[in-house]
PDB file of C-alpha atoms in Angstrom:
ATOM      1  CA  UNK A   1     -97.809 -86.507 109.828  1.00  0.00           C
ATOM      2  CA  UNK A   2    -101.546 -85.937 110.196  1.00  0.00           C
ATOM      3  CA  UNK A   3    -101.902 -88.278 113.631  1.00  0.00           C
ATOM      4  CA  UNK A   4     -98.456 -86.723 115.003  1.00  0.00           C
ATOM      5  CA  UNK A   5     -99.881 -83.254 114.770  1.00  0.00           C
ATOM      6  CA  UNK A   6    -102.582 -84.196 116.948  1.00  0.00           C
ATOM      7  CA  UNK A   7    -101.377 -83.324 120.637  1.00  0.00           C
ATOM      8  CA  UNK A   8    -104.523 -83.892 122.689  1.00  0.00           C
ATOM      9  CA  UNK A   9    -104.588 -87.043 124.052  1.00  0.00           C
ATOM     10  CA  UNK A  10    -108.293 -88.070 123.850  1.00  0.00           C
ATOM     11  CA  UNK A  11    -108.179 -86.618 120.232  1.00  0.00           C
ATOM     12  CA  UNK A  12    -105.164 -89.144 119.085  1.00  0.00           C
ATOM     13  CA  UNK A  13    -107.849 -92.197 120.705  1.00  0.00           C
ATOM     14  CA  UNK A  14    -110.363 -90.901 118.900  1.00  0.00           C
ATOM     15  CA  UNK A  15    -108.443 -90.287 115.882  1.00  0.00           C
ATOM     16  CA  UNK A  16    -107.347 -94.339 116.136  1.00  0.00           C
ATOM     17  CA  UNK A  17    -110.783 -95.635 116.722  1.00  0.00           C
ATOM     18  CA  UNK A  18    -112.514 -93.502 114.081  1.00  0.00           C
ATOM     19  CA  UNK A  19    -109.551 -95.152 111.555  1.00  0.00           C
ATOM     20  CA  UNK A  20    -110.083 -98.675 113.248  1.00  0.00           C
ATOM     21  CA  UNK A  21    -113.859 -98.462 112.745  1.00  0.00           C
ATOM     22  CA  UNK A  22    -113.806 -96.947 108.772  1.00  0.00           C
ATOM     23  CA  UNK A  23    -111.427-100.230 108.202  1.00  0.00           C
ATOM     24  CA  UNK A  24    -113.538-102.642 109.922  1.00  0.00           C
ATOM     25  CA  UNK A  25    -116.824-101.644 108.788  1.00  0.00           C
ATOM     26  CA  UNK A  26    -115.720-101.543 105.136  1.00  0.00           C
ATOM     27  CA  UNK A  27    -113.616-105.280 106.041  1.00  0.00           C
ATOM     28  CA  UNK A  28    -116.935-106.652 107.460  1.00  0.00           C
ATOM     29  CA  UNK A  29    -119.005-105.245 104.258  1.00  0.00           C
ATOM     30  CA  UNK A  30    -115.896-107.175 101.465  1.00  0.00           C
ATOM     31  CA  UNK A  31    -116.242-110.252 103.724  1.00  0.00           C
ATOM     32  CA  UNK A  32    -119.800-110.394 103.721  1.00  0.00           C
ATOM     33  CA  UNK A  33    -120.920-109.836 100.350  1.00  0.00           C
ATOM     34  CA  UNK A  34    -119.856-110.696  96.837  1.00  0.00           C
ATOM     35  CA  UNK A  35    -118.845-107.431  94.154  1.00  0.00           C
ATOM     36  CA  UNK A  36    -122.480-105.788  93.451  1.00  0.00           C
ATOM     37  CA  UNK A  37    -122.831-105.968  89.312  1.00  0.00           C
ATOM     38  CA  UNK A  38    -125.477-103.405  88.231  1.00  0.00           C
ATOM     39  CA  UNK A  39    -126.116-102.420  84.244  1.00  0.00           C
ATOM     40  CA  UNK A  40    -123.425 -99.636  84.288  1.00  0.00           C
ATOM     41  CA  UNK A  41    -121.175-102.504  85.295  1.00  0.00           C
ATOM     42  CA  UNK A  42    -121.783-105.316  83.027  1.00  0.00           C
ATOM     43  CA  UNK A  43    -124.130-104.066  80.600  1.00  0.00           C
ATOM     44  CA  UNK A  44    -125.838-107.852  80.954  1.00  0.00           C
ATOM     45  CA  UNK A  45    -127.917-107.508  84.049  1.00  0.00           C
ATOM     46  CA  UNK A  46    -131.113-107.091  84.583  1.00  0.00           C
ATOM     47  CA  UNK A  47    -134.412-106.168  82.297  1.00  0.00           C
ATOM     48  CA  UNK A  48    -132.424-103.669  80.373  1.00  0.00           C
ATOM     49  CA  UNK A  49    -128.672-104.112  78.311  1.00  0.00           C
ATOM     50  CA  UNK A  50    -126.578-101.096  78.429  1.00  0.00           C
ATOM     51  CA  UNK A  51    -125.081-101.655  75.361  1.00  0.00           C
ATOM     52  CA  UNK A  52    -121.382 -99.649  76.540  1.00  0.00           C
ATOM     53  CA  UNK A  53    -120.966-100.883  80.229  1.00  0.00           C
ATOM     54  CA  UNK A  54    -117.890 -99.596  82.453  1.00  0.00           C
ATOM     55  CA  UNK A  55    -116.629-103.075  81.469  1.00  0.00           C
ATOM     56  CA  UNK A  56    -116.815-103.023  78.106  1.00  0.00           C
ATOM     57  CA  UNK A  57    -115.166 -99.339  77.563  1.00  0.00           C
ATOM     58  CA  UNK A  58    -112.617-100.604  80.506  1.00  0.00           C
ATOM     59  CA  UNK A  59    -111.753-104.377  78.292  1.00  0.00           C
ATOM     60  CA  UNK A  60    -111.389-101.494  75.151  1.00  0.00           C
ATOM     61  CA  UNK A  61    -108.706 -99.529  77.184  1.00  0.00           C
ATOM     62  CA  UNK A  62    -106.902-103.112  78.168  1.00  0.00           C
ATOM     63  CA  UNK A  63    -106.832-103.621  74.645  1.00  0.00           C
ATOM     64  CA  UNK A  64    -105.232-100.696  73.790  1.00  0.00           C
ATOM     65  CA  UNK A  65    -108.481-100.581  71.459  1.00  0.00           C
ATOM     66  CA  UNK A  66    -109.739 -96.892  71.616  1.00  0.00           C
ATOM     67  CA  UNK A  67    -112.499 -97.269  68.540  1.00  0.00           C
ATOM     68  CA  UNK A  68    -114.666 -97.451  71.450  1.00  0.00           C
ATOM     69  CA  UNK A  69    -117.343 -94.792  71.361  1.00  0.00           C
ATOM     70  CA  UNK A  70    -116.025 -92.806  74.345  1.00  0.00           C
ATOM     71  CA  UNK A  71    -118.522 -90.401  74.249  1.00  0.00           C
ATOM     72  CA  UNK A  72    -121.056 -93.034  75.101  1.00  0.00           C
ATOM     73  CA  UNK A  73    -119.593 -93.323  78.789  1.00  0.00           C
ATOM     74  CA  UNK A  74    -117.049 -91.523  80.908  1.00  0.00           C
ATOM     75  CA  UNK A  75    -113.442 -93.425  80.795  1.00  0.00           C
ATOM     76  CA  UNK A  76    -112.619 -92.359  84.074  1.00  0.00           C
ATOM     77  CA  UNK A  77    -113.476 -95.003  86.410  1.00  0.00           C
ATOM     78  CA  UNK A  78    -113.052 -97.884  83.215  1.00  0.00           C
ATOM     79  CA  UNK A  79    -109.431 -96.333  83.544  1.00  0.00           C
ATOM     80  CA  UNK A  80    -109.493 -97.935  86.748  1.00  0.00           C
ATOM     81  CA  UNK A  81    -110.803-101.444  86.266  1.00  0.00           C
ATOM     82  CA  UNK A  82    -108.682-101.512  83.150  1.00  0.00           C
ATOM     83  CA  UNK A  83    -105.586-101.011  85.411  1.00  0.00           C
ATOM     84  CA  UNK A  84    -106.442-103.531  88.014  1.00  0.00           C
ATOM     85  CA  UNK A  85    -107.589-105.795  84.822  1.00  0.00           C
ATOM     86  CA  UNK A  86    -104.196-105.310  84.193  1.00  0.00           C
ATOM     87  CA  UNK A  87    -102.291-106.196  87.663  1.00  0.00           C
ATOM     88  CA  UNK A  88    -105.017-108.538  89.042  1.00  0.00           C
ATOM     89  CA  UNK A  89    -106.599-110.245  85.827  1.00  0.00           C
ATOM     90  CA  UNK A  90    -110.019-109.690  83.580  1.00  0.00           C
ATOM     91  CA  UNK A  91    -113.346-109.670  85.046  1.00  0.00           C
ATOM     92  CA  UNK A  92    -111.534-109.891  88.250  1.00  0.00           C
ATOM     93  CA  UNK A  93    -114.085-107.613  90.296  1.00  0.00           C
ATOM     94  CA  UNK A  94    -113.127-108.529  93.765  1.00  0.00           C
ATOM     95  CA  UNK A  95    -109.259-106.780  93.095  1.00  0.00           C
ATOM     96  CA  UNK A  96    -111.824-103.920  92.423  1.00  0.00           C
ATOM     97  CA  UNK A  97    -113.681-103.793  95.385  1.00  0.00           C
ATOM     98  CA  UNK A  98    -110.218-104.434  97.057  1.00  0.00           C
ATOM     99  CA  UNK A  99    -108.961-100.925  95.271  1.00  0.00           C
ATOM    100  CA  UNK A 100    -112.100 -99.090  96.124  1.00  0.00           C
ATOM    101  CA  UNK A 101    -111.445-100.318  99.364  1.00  0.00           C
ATOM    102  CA  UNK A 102    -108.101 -98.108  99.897  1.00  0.00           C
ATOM    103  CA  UNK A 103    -109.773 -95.450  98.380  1.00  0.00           C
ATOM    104  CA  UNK A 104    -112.272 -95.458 101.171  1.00  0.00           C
ATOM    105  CA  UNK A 105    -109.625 -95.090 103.268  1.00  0.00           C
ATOM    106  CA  UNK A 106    -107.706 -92.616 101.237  1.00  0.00           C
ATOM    107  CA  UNK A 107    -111.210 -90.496 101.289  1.00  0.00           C
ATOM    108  CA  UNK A 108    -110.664 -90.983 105.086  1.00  0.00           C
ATOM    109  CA  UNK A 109    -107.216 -89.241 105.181  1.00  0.00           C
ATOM    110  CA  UNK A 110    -107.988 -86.657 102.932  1.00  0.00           C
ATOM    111  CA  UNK A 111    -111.227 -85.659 104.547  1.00  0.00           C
ATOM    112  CA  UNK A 112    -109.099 -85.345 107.579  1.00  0.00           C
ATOM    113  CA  UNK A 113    -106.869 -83.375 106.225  1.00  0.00           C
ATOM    114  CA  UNK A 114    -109.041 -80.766 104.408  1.00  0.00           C
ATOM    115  CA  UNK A 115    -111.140 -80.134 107.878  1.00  0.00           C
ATOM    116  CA  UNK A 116    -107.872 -79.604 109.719  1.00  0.00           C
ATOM    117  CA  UNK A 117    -106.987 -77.026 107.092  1.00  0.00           C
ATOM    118  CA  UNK A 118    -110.074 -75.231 107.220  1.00  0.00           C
ATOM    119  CA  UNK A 119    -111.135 -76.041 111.046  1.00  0.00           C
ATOM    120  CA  UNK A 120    -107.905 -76.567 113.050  1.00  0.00           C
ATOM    121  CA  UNK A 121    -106.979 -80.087 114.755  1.00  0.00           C
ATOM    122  CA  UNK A 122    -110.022 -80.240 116.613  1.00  0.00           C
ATOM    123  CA  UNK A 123    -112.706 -82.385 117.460  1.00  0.00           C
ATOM    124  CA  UNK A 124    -114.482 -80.425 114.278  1.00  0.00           C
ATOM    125  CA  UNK A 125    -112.426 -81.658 112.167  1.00  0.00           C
ATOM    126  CA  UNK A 126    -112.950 -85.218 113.563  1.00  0.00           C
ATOM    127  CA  UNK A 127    -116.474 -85.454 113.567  1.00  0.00           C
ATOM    128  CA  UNK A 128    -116.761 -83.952 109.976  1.00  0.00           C
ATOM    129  CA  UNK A 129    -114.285 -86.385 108.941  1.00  0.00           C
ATOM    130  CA  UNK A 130    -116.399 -89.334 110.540  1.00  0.00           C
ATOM    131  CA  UNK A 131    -119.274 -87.955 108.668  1.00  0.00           C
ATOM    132  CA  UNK A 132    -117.353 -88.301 105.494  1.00  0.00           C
ATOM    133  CA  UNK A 133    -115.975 -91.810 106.036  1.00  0.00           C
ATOM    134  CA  UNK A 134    -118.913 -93.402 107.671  1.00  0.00           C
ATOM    135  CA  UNK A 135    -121.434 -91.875 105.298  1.00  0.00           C
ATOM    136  CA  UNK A 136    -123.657 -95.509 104.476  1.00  0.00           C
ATOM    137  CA  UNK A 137    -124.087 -94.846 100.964  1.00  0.00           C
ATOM    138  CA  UNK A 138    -120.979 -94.329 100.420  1.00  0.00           C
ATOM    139  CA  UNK A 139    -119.670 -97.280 102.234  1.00  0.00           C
ATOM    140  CA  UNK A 140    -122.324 -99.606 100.490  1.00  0.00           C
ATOM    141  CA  UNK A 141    -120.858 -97.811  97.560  1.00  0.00           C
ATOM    142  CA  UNK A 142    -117.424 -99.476  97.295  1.00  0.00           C
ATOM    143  CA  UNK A 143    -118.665-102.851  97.240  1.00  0.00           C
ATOM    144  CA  UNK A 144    -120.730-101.831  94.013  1.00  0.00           C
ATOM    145  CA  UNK A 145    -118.261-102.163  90.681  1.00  0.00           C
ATOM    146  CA  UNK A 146    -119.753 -98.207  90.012  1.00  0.00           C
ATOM    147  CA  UNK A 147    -117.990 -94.949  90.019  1.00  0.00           C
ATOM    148  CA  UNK A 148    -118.961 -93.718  93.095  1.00  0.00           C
ATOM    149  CA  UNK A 149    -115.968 -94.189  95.714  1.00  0.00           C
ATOM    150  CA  UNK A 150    -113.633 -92.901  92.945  1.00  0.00           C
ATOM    151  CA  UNK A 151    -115.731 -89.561  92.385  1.00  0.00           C
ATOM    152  CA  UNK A 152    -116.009 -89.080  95.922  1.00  0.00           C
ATOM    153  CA  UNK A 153    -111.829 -89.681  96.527  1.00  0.00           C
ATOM    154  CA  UNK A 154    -111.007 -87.528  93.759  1.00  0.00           C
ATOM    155  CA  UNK A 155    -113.638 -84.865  95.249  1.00  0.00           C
ATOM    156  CA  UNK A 156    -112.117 -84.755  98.375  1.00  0.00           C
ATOM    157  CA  UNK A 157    -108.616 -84.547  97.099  1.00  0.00           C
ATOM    158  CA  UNK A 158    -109.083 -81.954  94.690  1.00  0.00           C
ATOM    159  CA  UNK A 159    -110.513 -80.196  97.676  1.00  0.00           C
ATOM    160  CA  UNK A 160    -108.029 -80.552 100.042  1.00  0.00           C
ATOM    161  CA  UNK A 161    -104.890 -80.144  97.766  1.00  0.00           C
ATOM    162  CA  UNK A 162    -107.140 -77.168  96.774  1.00  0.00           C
ATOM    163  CA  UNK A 163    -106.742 -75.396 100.438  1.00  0.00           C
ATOM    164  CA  UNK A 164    -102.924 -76.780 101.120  1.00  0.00           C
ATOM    165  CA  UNK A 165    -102.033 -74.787  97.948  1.00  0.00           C
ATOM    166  CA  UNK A 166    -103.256 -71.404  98.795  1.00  0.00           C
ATOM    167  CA  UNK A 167    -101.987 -71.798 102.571  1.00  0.00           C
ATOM    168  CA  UNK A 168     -98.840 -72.131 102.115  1.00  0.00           C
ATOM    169  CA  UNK A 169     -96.329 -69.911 102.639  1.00  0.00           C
ATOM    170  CA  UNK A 170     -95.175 -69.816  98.930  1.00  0.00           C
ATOM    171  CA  UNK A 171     -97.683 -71.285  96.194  1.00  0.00           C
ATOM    172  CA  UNK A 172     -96.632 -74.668  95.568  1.00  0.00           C
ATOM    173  CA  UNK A 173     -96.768 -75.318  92.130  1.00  0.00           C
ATOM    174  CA  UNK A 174     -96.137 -79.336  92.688  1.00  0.00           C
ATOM    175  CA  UNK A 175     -99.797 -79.360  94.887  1.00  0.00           C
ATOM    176  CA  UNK A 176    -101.398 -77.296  91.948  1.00  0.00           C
ATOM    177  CA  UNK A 177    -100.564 -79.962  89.519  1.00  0.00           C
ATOM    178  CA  UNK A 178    -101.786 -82.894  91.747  1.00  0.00           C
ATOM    179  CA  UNK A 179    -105.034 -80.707  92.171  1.00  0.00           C
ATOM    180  CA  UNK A 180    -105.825 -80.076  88.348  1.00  0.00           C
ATOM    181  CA  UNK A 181    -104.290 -84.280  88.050  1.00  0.00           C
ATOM    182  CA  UNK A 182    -107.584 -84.779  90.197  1.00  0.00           C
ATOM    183  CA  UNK A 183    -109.680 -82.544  88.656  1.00  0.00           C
ATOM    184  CA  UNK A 184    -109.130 -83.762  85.412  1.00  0.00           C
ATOM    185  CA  UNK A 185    -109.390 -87.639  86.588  1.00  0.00           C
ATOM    186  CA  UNK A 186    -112.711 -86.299  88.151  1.00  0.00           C
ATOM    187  CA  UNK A 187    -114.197 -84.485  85.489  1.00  0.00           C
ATOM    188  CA  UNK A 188    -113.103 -88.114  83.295  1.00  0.00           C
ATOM    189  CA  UNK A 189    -115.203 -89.906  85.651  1.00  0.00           C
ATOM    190  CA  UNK A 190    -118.517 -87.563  86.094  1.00  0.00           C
ATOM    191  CA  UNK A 191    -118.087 -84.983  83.195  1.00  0.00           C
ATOM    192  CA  UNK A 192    -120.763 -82.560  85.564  1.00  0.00           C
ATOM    193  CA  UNK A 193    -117.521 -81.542  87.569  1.00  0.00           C
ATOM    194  CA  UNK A 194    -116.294 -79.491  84.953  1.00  0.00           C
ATOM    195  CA  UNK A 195    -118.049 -77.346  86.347  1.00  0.00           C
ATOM    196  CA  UNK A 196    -115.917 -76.681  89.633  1.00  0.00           C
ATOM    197  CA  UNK A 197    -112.516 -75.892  87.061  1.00  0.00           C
ATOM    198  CA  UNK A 198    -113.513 -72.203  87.339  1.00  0.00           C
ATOM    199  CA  UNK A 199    -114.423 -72.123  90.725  1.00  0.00           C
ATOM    200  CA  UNK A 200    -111.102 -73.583  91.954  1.00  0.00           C
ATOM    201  CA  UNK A 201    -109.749 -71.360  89.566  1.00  0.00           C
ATOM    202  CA  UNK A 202    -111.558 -68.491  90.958  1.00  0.00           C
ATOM    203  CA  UNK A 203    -110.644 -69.721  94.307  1.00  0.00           C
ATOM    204  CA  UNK A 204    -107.057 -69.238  93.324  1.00  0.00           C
ATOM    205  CA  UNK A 205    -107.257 -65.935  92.228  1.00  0.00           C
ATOM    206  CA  UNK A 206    -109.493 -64.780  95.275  1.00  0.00           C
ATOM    207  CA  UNK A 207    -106.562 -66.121  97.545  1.00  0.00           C
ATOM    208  CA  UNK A 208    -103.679 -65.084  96.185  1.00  0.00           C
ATOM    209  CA  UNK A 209    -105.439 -61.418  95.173  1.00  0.00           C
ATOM    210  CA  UNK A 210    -102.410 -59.872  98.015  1.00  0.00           C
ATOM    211  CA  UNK A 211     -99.588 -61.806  95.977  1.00  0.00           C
ATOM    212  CA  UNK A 212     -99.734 -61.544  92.423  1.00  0.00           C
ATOM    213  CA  UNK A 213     -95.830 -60.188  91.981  1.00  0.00           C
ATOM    214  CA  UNK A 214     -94.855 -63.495  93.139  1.00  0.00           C
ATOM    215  CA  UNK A 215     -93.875 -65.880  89.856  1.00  0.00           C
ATOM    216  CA  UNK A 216     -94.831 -68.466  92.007  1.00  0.00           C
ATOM    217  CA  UNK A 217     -98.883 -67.501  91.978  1.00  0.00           C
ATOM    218  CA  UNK A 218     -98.697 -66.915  88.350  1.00  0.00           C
ATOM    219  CA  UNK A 219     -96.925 -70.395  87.187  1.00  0.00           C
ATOM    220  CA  UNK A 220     -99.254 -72.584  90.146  1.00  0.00           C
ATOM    221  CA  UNK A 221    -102.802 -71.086  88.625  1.00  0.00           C
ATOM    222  CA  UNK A 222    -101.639 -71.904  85.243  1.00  0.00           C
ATOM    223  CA  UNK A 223    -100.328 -75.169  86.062  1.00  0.00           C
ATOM    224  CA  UNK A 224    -103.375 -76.111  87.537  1.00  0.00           C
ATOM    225  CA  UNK A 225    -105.601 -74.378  84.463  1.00  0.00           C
ATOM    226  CA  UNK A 226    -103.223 -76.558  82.236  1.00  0.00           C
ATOM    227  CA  UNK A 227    -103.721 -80.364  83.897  1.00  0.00           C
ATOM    228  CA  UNK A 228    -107.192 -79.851  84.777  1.00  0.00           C
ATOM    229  CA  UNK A 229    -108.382 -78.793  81.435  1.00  0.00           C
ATOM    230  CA  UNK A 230    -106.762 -81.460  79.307  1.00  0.00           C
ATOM    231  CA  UNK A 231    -109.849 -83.814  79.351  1.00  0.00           C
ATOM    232  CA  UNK A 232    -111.761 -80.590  78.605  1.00  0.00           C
ATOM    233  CA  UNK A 233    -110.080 -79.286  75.570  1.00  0.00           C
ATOM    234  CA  UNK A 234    -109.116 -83.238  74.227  1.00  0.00           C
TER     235      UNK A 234
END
């Protein structure tokens, strides 16, 4: 849906070979060099031991073993290694990388479609999506077992499902959900975005200020309020 609303001609190339080049250089990057361990990983690297490592909270989750001390490290990203744990086998890091590999390219389609939303199908919107994508530390990023791809996907997400809900042409409450479902995954994963809860909230109610007989505006803010909120208030 997002290439076939692109009608220039030179744009749709571009388009292609901006995707092409985001899945090459990220290939090239897996191919070349084994999963990067640091001590948030493993807890068992280098001069210092983190005594609760993403692996160790994540092995605690594939357990089903939640005696854990949580509040030591953020669960969102062991959520993740604990589900590919789960479909690809323990200490199976490369399935990892392989994940935060699609999420690079999910970031890519999701940047793309939060510039077309705020700047029009445009070569705007392209180049601030290559700026996204291609960014190096965040490329170098998803070959490191860290939380960093996953905070940036969720980021961009958030942000995007953010803009699609208030442009619609009725509030869609199903978007609002998926939006406070990222939120709340991203505030698991770097606790610092609970911060942005109220400002998408505020967004919300700057937005809709014209429309707030429709049901529809009430029911989507509180939705979102509701999901997002959950890893606040639990």
């Amino acid at each position: 849906m997002l290439f076939s609303s692109i009608t220039d001609k030179r744009q749709r190339h571009a388009w292609i070979a901006l995707f092409l080049v985001a899945v090459l250089v990220r290939l090239a990057l897996i191919l070349a060099c084994d999963p990067g361990l640091r001590n948030d990983s493993d807890g068992h690297l280098g001069p210092n031991f983190v005594p609760l490592s993403y692996r160790t909270l994540a092995l605690g989750l594939f357990n089903g073993d939640l005696s854990t001390d949580v509040g030591a490290r953020s669960p969102g990203y062991p959520l993740l290694m604990a589900a590919s744990f789960r479909l690809f086998g323990v200490d199976n890091f490369e399935a990892i990388v392989w994940l935060q590999f699609f999420l690079g390219l999910g970031i890519f389609f999701a940047s793309y479609r939060l510039w077309t939303q705020l700047c029009g199908i445009g070569w705007a919107a392209l180049l601030a999506t290559a700026v996204t994508t291609l960014e190096p530390a965040l490329v170098l990023a998803e070959d490191q077992i860290l939380s960093e791809t996953l905070t940036v996907f969720l980021l961009v997400s958030s942000l995007a499902l953010l803009v699609h809900v208030v442009r619609c042409e009725r509030p869609s409450v199903g978007a609002a959900v998926l939006a406070g479902m990222c939120v709340a995954w991203l505030a698991l994963t770097r606790p610092a975005f609970q911060l942005i809860i109220p400002l998408y909230a505020l967004y919300f109610l700057i937005a809709w200020r014209k429309q707030w007989k429709e049901g529809g505006v009430i029911v989507a803010i509180m939705s979102f309020l509701m999901v997002s909120l959950l890893p606040v208030i639990g």
